Amino acid sequence: MTDTMISRRNLLSLMAVGTASTLAGCASSGPVTRGYTITYRDNATQIVDPSLGGNSELDVMYGQIADGGFVIPAVPYQKIPPRFYRQRVSNTTGEPAGTVVVDTQSRFLYLTEPGGTAMRYGVGIGRDGFAWQGEGVIQWRQRWPKWTPPDEMIARQPELVSYSAKNGGMPPGLKNPLGARALYIFRNGQDTLYRLHGSPEWNSIGRAVSSGCVRLMNQDIIDLYDRVPEKARVVVWQ
């Protein structure tokens, strides 16, 4: 890893610490102003106080969606740390526009944009021992994908054999581990078996839980799927 990469990672870590400190202050008693600021797609900003209950913009962002013949349930976003909400931020990754950057330590995915900004999403990542790092390209994308666990996973979890390639995989649906969308990462023309994908398990965002892939809330993976360029470059930091 280069010194430049380390400095970028340190900057992101410091930003995450600063955000966490701010949020902790918002939860304290006294004259501190409660709430946090969200920047939306049109660059408008709004101060949101989770203690006041729902928020109309977030209700839309993470509300129930009818998509592809399925009804995706609303996400109880009040139960998720606000730093993991989808939001536009400054591009601190050092990567050019159109790049997907996954910072596994901070649990963020960035899609860099022209003009020095990036869309940032909260993610869940692979458990220790299953993580992947490096560079690749989004070679293929799929709406409501089938899920076919690799042979190595089936060897660890024999109960998944009914979803093997031989048996046709798991059909698309709300219980499918790949969720509403999947972006497939290749390197040097070969499938890495590493995916950016949706998940119904909103409470896994910000945690290391999955077997190597990067998961987003279904509402967020749909948003990312619609924004990410064809054959986008992907950089995964450990």
PDB file of C-alpha atoms in Angstrom:
ATOM      1  CA  MET A   1       0.000   0.000   0.000  1.00  0.00           C
ATOM      2  CA  THR A   2       1.372   3.412  -0.974  1.00  0.00           C
ATOM      3  CA  ASP A   3       1.907   6.384   1.347  1.00  0.00           C
ATOM      4  CA  THR A   4      -0.733   8.228  -0.674  1.00  0.00           C
ATOM      5  CA  MET A   5      -3.282   5.485  -0.052  1.00  0.00           C
ATOM      6  CA  ILE A   6      -2.442   5.460   3.650  1.00  0.00           C
ATOM      7  CA  SER A   7      -2.868   9.214   3.899  1.00  0.00           C
ATOM      8  CA  ARG A   8      -6.253   9.002   2.162  1.00  0.00           C
ATOM      9  CA  ARG A   9      -7.368   6.263   4.513  1.00  0.00           C
ATOM     10  CA  ASN A  10      -6.181   8.183   7.543  1.00  0.00           C
ATOM     11  CA  LEU A  11      -8.136  11.220   6.367  1.00  0.00           C
ATOM     12  CA  LEU A  12     -11.294   9.152   5.952  1.00  0.00           C
ATOM     13  CA  SER A  13     -10.809   7.560   9.365  1.00  0.00           C
ATOM     14  CA  LEU A  14     -10.407  10.986  10.969  1.00  0.00           C
ATOM     15  CA  MET A  15     -13.558  12.169   9.216  1.00  0.00           C
ATOM     16  CA  ALA A  16     -15.454   9.142  10.534  1.00  0.00           C
ATOM     17  CA  VAL A  17     -14.196   9.788  14.051  1.00  0.00           C
ATOM     18  CA  GLY A  18     -15.200  13.431  13.793  1.00  0.00           C
ATOM     19  CA  THR A  19     -18.669  12.494  12.593  1.00  0.00           C
ATOM     20  CA  ALA A  20     -19.095   9.984  15.407  1.00  0.00           C
ATOM     21  CA  SER A  21     -17.991  12.594  17.944  1.00  0.00           C
ATOM     22  CA  THR A  22     -20.479  15.107  16.561  1.00  0.00           C
ATOM     23  CA  LEU A  23     -23.310  12.605  16.745  1.00  0.00           C
ATOM     24  CA  ALA A  24     -22.355  11.648  20.291  1.00  0.00           C
ATOM     25  CA  GLY A  25     -22.523  15.342  21.214  1.00  0.00           C
ATOM     26  CA  CYS A  26     -25.968  15.601  19.692  1.00  0.00           C
ATOM     27  CA  ALA A  27     -27.169  12.879  22.044  1.00  0.00           C
ATOM     28  CA  SER A  28     -25.935  14.622  25.168  1.00  0.00           C
ATOM     29  CA  SER A  29     -27.937  16.872  27.452  1.00  0.00           C
ATOM     30  CA  GLY A  30     -27.415  20.616  27.767  1.00  0.00           C
ATOM     31  CA  PRO A  31     -27.404  23.450  25.273  1.00  0.00           C
ATOM     32  CA  VAL A  32     -25.940  21.377  22.400  1.00  0.00           C
ATOM     33  CA  THR A  33     -28.024  21.582  19.205  1.00  0.00           C
ATOM     34  CA  ARG A  34     -29.480  18.180  18.402  1.00  0.00           C
ATOM     35  CA  GLY A  35     -29.460  16.764  14.906  1.00  0.00           C
ATOM     36  CA  TYR A  36     -27.287  16.356  11.828  1.00  0.00           C
ATOM     37  CA  THR A  37     -27.178  17.728   8.305  1.00  0.00           C
ATOM     38  CA  ILE A  38     -27.984  15.726   5.167  1.00  0.00           C
ATOM     39  CA  THR A  39     -27.139  16.908   1.636  1.00  0.00           C
ATOM     40  CA  TYR A  40     -29.570  15.713  -1.027  1.00  0.00           C
ATOM     41  CA  ARG A  41     -29.224  15.130  -4.757  1.00  0.00           C
ATOM     42  CA  ASP A  42     -30.076  18.715  -5.674  1.00  0.00           C
ATOM     43  CA  ASN A  43     -27.441  19.957  -3.178  1.00  0.00           C
ATOM     44  CA  ALA A  44     -30.122  21.187  -0.780  1.00  0.00           C
ATOM     45  CA  THR A  45     -29.356  20.549   2.877  1.00  0.00           C
ATOM     46  CA  GLN A  46     -31.570  19.866   5.842  1.00  0.00           C
ATOM     47  CA  ILE A  47     -30.931  19.522   9.570  1.00  0.00           C
ATOM     48  CA  VAL A  48     -32.634  16.395  10.848  1.00  0.00           C
ATOM     49  CA  ASP A  49     -33.321  15.507  14.471  1.00  0.00           C
ATOM     50  CA  PRO A  50     -33.854  11.721  14.849  1.00  0.00           C
ATOM     51  CA  SER A  51     -35.470  12.264  18.245  1.00  0.00           C
ATOM     52  CA  LEU A  52     -38.418  13.937  16.528  1.00  0.00           C
ATOM     53  CA  GLY A  53     -39.386  10.780  14.642  1.00  0.00           C
ATOM     54  CA  GLY A  54     -39.808  10.560  10.869  1.00  0.00           C
ATOM     55  CA  ASN A  55     -38.399  12.873   8.234  1.00  0.00           C
ATOM     56  CA  SER A  56     -40.181  13.359   4.928  1.00  0.00           C
ATOM     57  CA  GLU A  57     -37.038  13.219   2.767  1.00  0.00           C
ATOM     58  CA  LEU A  58     -35.747  10.089   4.494  1.00  0.00           C
ATOM     59  CA  ASP A  59     -39.207   8.564   4.399  1.00  0.00           C
ATOM     60  CA  VAL A  60     -39.034   8.843   0.606  1.00  0.00           C
ATOM     61  CA  MET A  61     -35.386   7.777   0.370  1.00  0.00           C
ATOM     62  CA  TYR A  62     -35.886   4.666   2.491  1.00  0.00           C
ATOM     63  CA  GLY A  63     -39.605   4.120   2.076  1.00  0.00           C
ATOM     64  CA  GLN A  64     -41.435   1.153   0.606  1.00  0.00           C
ATOM     65  CA  ILE A  65     -40.693   0.573  -3.088  1.00  0.00           C
ATOM     66  CA  ALA A  66     -42.519  -1.454  -5.738  1.00  0.00           C
ATOM     67  CA  ASP A  67     -39.810  -2.717  -8.090  1.00  0.00           C
ATOM     68  CA  GLY A  68     -39.602  -5.550 -10.584  1.00  0.00           C
ATOM     69  CA  GLY A  69     -42.754  -7.198  -9.322  1.00  0.00           C
ATOM     70  CA  PHE A  70     -41.610  -7.119  -5.691  1.00  0.00           C
ATOM     71  CA  VAL A  71     -42.497  -4.756  -2.867  1.00  0.00           C
ATOM     72  CA  ILE A  72     -39.377  -3.778  -0.911  1.00  0.00           C
ATOM     73  CA  PRO A  73     -40.269  -2.912   2.698  1.00  0.00           C
ATOM     74  CA  ALA A  74     -39.427   0.468   4.163  1.00  0.00           C
ATOM     75  CA  VAL A  75     -36.190   0.688   6.129  1.00  0.00           C
ATOM     76  CA  PRO A  76     -36.514   1.827   9.774  1.00  0.00           C
ATOM     77  CA  TYR A  77     -33.771   4.372   9.184  1.00  0.00           C
ATOM     78  CA  GLN A  78     -34.121   5.815  12.691  1.00  0.00           C
ATOM     79  CA  LYS A  79     -32.401   2.654  13.947  1.00  0.00           C
ATOM     80  CA  ILE A  80     -29.357   3.130  11.679  1.00  0.00           C
ATOM     81  CA  PRO A  81     -26.478   5.512  12.543  1.00  0.00           C
ATOM     82  CA  PRO A  82     -27.101   8.640  10.409  1.00  0.00           C
ATOM     83  CA  ARG A  83     -23.559   8.578   8.986  1.00  0.00           C
ATOM     84  CA  PHE A  84     -24.613   5.525   6.966  1.00  0.00           C
ATOM     85  CA  TYR A  85     -27.496   7.300   5.231  1.00  0.00           C
ATOM     86  CA  ARG A  86     -27.032   7.961   1.534  1.00  0.00           C
ATOM     87  CA  GLN A  87     -25.682  11.472   1.074  1.00  0.00           C
ATOM     88  CA  ARG A  88     -23.565  13.668  -1.160  1.00  0.00           C
ATOM     89  CA  VAL A  89     -20.162  14.552   0.304  1.00  0.00           C
ATOM     90  CA  SER A  90     -16.851  16.017  -0.825  1.00  0.00           C
ATOM     91  CA  ASN A  91     -14.715  13.594  -2.820  1.00  0.00           C
ATOM     92  CA  THR A  92     -11.857  12.861  -0.428  1.00  0.00           C
ATOM     93  CA  THR A  93     -10.865   9.596  -2.134  1.00  0.00           C
ATOM     94  CA  GLY A  94      -8.437  11.106  -4.634  1.00  0.00           C
ATOM     95  CA  GLU A  95     -10.078   9.039  -7.388  1.00  0.00           C
ATOM     96  CA  PRO A  96     -11.469  10.504 -10.647  1.00  0.00           C
ATOM     97  CA  ALA A  97     -15.170  10.859 -11.380  1.00  0.00           C
ATOM     98  CA  GLY A  98     -16.982   7.634 -12.180  1.00  0.00           C
ATOM     99  CA  THR A  99     -14.955   5.468  -9.784  1.00  0.00           C
ATOM    100  CA  VAL A 100     -16.488   3.267  -7.098  1.00  0.00           C
ATOM    101  CA  VAL A 101     -14.406   3.281  -3.913  1.00  0.00           C
ATOM    102  CA  VAL A 102     -15.119   0.925  -1.011  1.00  0.00           C
ATOM    103  CA  ASP A 103     -13.470   1.907   2.263  1.00  0.00           C
ATOM    104  CA  THR A 104     -13.928  -1.249   4.295  1.00  0.00           C
ATOM    105  CA  GLN A 105     -12.611   0.190   7.554  1.00  0.00           C
ATOM    106  CA  SER A 106     -15.017   3.130   7.544  1.00  0.00           C
ATOM    107  CA  ARG A 107     -17.869   1.020   6.073  1.00  0.00           C
ATOM    108  CA  PHE A 108     -18.502   3.492   3.264  1.00  0.00           C
ATOM    109  CA  LEU A 109     -18.908   3.142  -0.503  1.00  0.00           C
ATOM    110  CA  TYR A 110     -18.252   6.234  -2.633  1.00  0.00           C
ATOM    111  CA  LEU A 111     -19.297   6.869  -6.217  1.00  0.00           C
ATOM    112  CA  THR A 112     -17.139   9.802  -7.272  1.00  0.00           C
ATOM    113  CA  GLU A 113     -18.753  12.554  -9.339  1.00  0.00           C
ATOM    114  CA  PRO A 114     -17.632  15.474 -11.515  1.00  0.00           C
ATOM    115  CA  GLY A 115     -17.062  18.676  -9.604  1.00  0.00           C
ATOM    116  CA  GLY A 116     -15.338  17.220  -6.571  1.00  0.00           C
ATOM    117  CA  THR A 117     -18.280  15.465  -4.930  1.00  0.00           C
ATOM    118  CA  ALA A 118     -19.230  11.859  -4.306  1.00  0.00           C
ATOM    119  CA  MET A 119     -22.351   9.944  -3.385  1.00  0.00           C
ATOM    120  CA  ARG A 120     -21.625   8.055  -0.187  1.00  0.00           C
ATOM    121  CA  TYR A 121     -23.468   4.954   0.988  1.00  0.00           C
ATOM    122  CA  GLY A 122     -23.207   2.925   4.174  1.00  0.00           C
ATOM    123  CA  VAL A 123     -22.240  -0.708   3.607  1.00  0.00           C
ATOM    124  CA  GLY A 124     -21.768  -4.014   5.350  1.00  0.00           C
ATOM    125  CA  ILE A 125     -18.576  -5.875   4.475  1.00  0.00           C
ATOM    126  CA  GLY A 126     -17.070  -9.343   4.584  1.00  0.00           C
ATOM    127  CA  ARG A 127     -16.035 -10.963   7.827  1.00  0.00           C
ATOM    128  CA  ASP A 128     -12.326 -11.239   8.611  1.00  0.00           C
ATOM    129  CA  GLY A 129     -10.849 -13.927   6.389  1.00  0.00           C
ATOM    130  CA  PHE A 130     -13.357 -13.342   3.599  1.00  0.00           C
ATOM    131  CA  ALA A 131     -12.422  -9.804   2.608  1.00  0.00           C
ATOM    132  CA  TRP A 132     -11.108  -8.846  -0.842  1.00  0.00           C
ATOM    133  CA  GLN A 133      -9.074  -5.824  -1.832  1.00  0.00           C
ATOM    134  CA  GLY A 134      -7.574  -4.277  -4.924  1.00  0.00           C
ATOM    135  CA  GLU A 135      -8.927  -2.936  -8.201  1.00  0.00           C
ATOM    136  CA  GLY A 136     -11.381  -4.267 -10.704  1.00  0.00           C
ATOM    137  CA  VAL A 137     -14.184  -3.280 -13.044  1.00  0.00           C
ATOM    138  CA  ILE A 138     -17.941  -3.702 -12.892  1.00  0.00           C
ATOM    139  CA  GLN A 139     -18.150  -6.067 -15.821  1.00  0.00           C
ATOM    140  CA  TRP A 140     -21.765  -7.108 -15.399  1.00  0.00           C
ATOM    141  CA  ARG A 141     -24.855  -5.893 -13.595  1.00  0.00           C
ATOM    142  CA  GLN A 142     -28.187  -7.507 -12.868  1.00  0.00           C
ATOM    143  CA  ARG A 143     -31.626  -6.484 -11.639  1.00  0.00           C
ATOM    144  CA  TRP A 144     -33.112  -8.964  -9.184  1.00  0.00           C
ATOM    145  CA  PRO A 145     -30.339 -11.516  -9.686  1.00  0.00           C
ATOM    146  CA  LYS A 146     -30.317 -15.197  -8.939  1.00  0.00           C
ATOM    147  CA  TRP A 147     -27.887 -16.207  -6.207  1.00  0.00           C
ATOM    148  CA  THR A 148     -25.514 -19.104  -6.773  1.00  0.00           C
ATOM    149  CA  PRO A 149     -23.196 -19.729  -3.825  1.00  0.00           C
ATOM    150  CA  PRO A 150     -19.689 -20.825  -4.841  1.00  0.00           C
ATOM    151  CA  ASP A 151     -18.550 -24.370  -4.174  1.00  0.00           C
ATOM    152  CA  GLU A 152     -16.264 -23.163  -1.368  1.00  0.00           C
ATOM    153  CA  MET A 153     -19.241 -21.681   0.488  1.00  0.00           C
ATOM    154  CA  ILE A 154     -21.312 -24.809  -0.032  1.00  0.00           C
ATOM    155  CA  ALA A 155     -18.448 -26.859   1.417  1.00  0.00           C
ATOM    156  CA  ARG A 156     -18.628 -24.714   4.570  1.00  0.00           C
ATOM    157  CA  GLN A 157     -22.426 -24.635   4.610  1.00  0.00           C
ATOM    158  CA  PRO A 158     -23.773 -27.884   3.075  1.00  0.00           C
ATOM    159  CA  GLU A 159     -27.363 -26.736   3.627  1.00  0.00           C
ATOM    160  CA  LEU A 160     -26.863 -24.375   0.658  1.00  0.00           C
ATOM    161  CA  VAL A 161     -26.418 -27.224  -1.815  1.00  0.00           C
ATOM    162  CA  SER A 162     -29.988 -26.789  -3.076  1.00  0.00           C
ATOM    163  CA  TYR A 163     -28.882 -23.392  -4.425  1.00  0.00           C
ATOM    164  CA  SER A 164     -25.768 -24.660  -6.201  1.00  0.00           C
ATOM    165  CA  ALA A 165     -25.103 -23.959  -9.874  1.00  0.00           C
ATOM    166  CA  LYS A 166     -26.077 -27.555 -10.610  1.00  0.00           C
ATOM    167  CA  ASN A 167     -29.446 -26.969  -8.977  1.00  0.00           C
ATOM    168  CA  GLY A 168     -30.074 -23.630 -10.670  1.00  0.00           C
ATOM    169  CA  GLY A 169     -29.315 -21.233  -7.812  1.00  0.00           C
ATOM    170  CA  MET A 170     -31.782 -19.286  -5.664  1.00  0.00           C
ATOM    171  CA  PRO A 171     -34.481 -17.446  -7.623  1.00  0.00           C
ATOM    172  CA  PRO A 172     -34.773 -13.654  -7.316  1.00  0.00           C
ATOM    173  CA  GLY A 173     -36.839 -12.360  -4.443  1.00  0.00           C
ATOM    174  CA  LEU A 174     -36.956 -10.489  -1.175  1.00  0.00           C
ATOM    175  CA  LYS A 175     -35.105 -13.271   0.663  1.00  0.00           C
ATOM    176  CA  ASN A 176     -32.373 -13.620  -1.962  1.00  0.00           C
ATOM    177  CA  PRO A 177     -29.003 -12.608  -0.400  1.00  0.00           C
ATOM    178  CA  LEU A 178     -28.127 -10.442  -3.433  1.00  0.00           C
ATOM    179  CA  GLY A 179     -31.212  -8.314  -2.989  1.00  0.00           C
ATOM    180  CA  ALA A 180     -32.672  -6.046  -5.647  1.00  0.00           C
ATOM    181  CA  ARG A 181     -29.492  -5.447  -7.664  1.00  0.00           C
ATOM    182  CA  ALA A 182     -26.009  -6.898  -8.058  1.00  0.00           C
ATOM    183  CA  LEU A 183     -22.865  -5.422  -9.596  1.00  0.00           C
ATOM    184  CA  TYR A 184     -20.260  -8.055 -10.468  1.00  0.00           C
ATOM    185  CA  ILE A 185     -16.580  -7.204 -10.122  1.00  0.00           C
ATOM    186  CA  PHE A 186     -14.061  -8.678 -12.563  1.00  0.00           C
ATOM    187  CA  ARG A 187     -10.273  -8.319 -12.647  1.00  0.00           C
ATOM    188  CA  ASN A 188      -8.163  -9.078 -15.708  1.00  0.00           C
ATOM    189  CA  GLY A 189     -11.250 -10.504 -17.379  1.00  0.00           C
ATOM    190  CA  GLN A 190     -11.913 -12.982 -14.562  1.00  0.00           C
ATOM    191  CA  ASP A 191     -14.818 -12.997 -12.127  1.00  0.00           C
ATOM    192  CA  THR A 192     -13.539 -12.194  -8.628  1.00  0.00           C
ATOM    193  CA  LEU A 193     -16.768 -13.610  -7.117  1.00  0.00           C
ATOM    194  CA  TYR A 194     -16.937 -10.242  -5.330  1.00  0.00           C
ATOM    195  CA  ARG A 195     -20.219  -8.346  -5.580  1.00  0.00           C
ATOM    196  CA  LEU A 196     -21.776  -5.045  -4.678  1.00  0.00           C
ATOM    197  CA  HIS A 197     -25.346  -6.002  -3.917  1.00  0.00           C
ATOM    198  CA  GLY A 198     -28.531  -5.238  -2.059  1.00  0.00           C
ATOM    199  CA  SER A 199     -29.690  -6.802   1.160  1.00  0.00           C
ATOM    200  CA  PRO A 200     -32.917  -6.848   3.182  1.00  0.00           C
ATOM    201  CA  GLU A 201     -30.805  -6.949   6.359  1.00  0.00           C
ATOM    202  CA  TRP A 202     -30.627  -3.208   7.013  1.00  0.00           C
ATOM    203  CA  ASN A 203     -29.231  -3.866  10.501  1.00  0.00           C
ATOM    204  CA  SER A 204     -26.054  -5.307   8.941  1.00  0.00           C
ATOM    205  CA  ILE A 205     -25.017  -1.938   7.491  1.00  0.00           C
ATOM    206  CA  GLY A 206     -21.859  -0.703   9.185  1.00  0.00           C
ATOM    207  CA  ARG A 207     -20.871  -4.206  10.280  1.00  0.00           C
ATOM    208  CA  ALA A 208     -18.600  -7.002   9.035  1.00  0.00           C
ATOM    209  CA  VAL A 209     -21.031  -9.826   8.457  1.00  0.00           C
ATOM    210  CA  SER A 210     -21.132 -11.110   4.891  1.00  0.00           C
ATOM    211  CA  SER A 211     -18.986 -13.698   3.151  1.00  0.00           C
ATOM    212  CA  GLY A 212     -16.700 -11.354   1.274  1.00  0.00           C
ATOM    213  CA  CYS A 213     -19.134  -9.143  -0.631  1.00  0.00           C
ATOM    214  CA  VAL A 214     -20.232  -5.548  -0.057  1.00  0.00           C
ATOM    215  CA  ARG A 215     -23.888  -5.158   0.830  1.00  0.00           C
ATOM    216  CA  LEU A 216     -26.065  -2.058   0.731  1.00  0.00           C
ATOM    217  CA  MET A 217     -29.672  -1.459   1.715  1.00  0.00           C
ATOM    218  CA  ASN A 218     -31.911  -2.358  -1.215  1.00  0.00           C
ATOM    219  CA  GLN A 219     -32.990   1.270  -1.616  1.00  0.00           C
ATOM    220  CA  ASP A 220     -29.329   2.305  -1.829  1.00  0.00           C
ATOM    221  CA  ILE A 221     -28.200  -0.380  -4.278  1.00  0.00           C
ATOM    222  CA  ILE A 222     -31.043   0.644  -6.607  1.00  0.00           C
ATOM    223  CA  ASP A 223     -29.835   4.250  -6.420  1.00  0.00           C
ATOM    224  CA  LEU A 224     -26.211   3.205  -7.025  1.00  0.00           C
ATOM    225  CA  TYR A 225     -27.196   0.904  -9.895  1.00  0.00           C
ATOM    226  CA  ASP A 226     -28.904   3.811 -11.657  1.00  0.00           C
ATOM    227  CA  ARG A 227     -25.898   6.122 -11.211  1.00  0.00           C
ATOM    228  CA  VAL A 228     -22.812   3.998 -11.757  1.00  0.00           C
ATOM    229  CA  PRO A 229     -21.233   4.197 -15.247  1.00  0.00           C
ATOM    230  CA  GLU A 230     -20.856   1.164 -17.488  1.00  0.00           C
ATOM    231  CA  LYS A 231     -17.621  -0.760 -16.859  1.00  0.00           C
ATOM    232  CA  ALA A 232     -16.883   1.484 -13.883  1.00  0.00           C
ATOM    233  CA  ARG A 233     -13.546   1.074 -12.142  1.00  0.00           C
ATOM    234  CA  VAL A 234     -13.771  -0.258  -8.592  1.00  0.00           C
ATOM    235  CA  VAL A 235     -11.181   0.265  -5.849  1.00  0.00           C
ATOM    236  CA  VAL A 236     -11.490  -1.621  -2.551  1.00  0.00           C
ATOM    237  CA  TRP A 237      -9.414  -0.434   0.401  1.00  0.00           C
ATOM    238  CA  GLN A 238      -8.619  -2.550   3.438  1.00  0.00           C
TER     239      GLN A 238
END
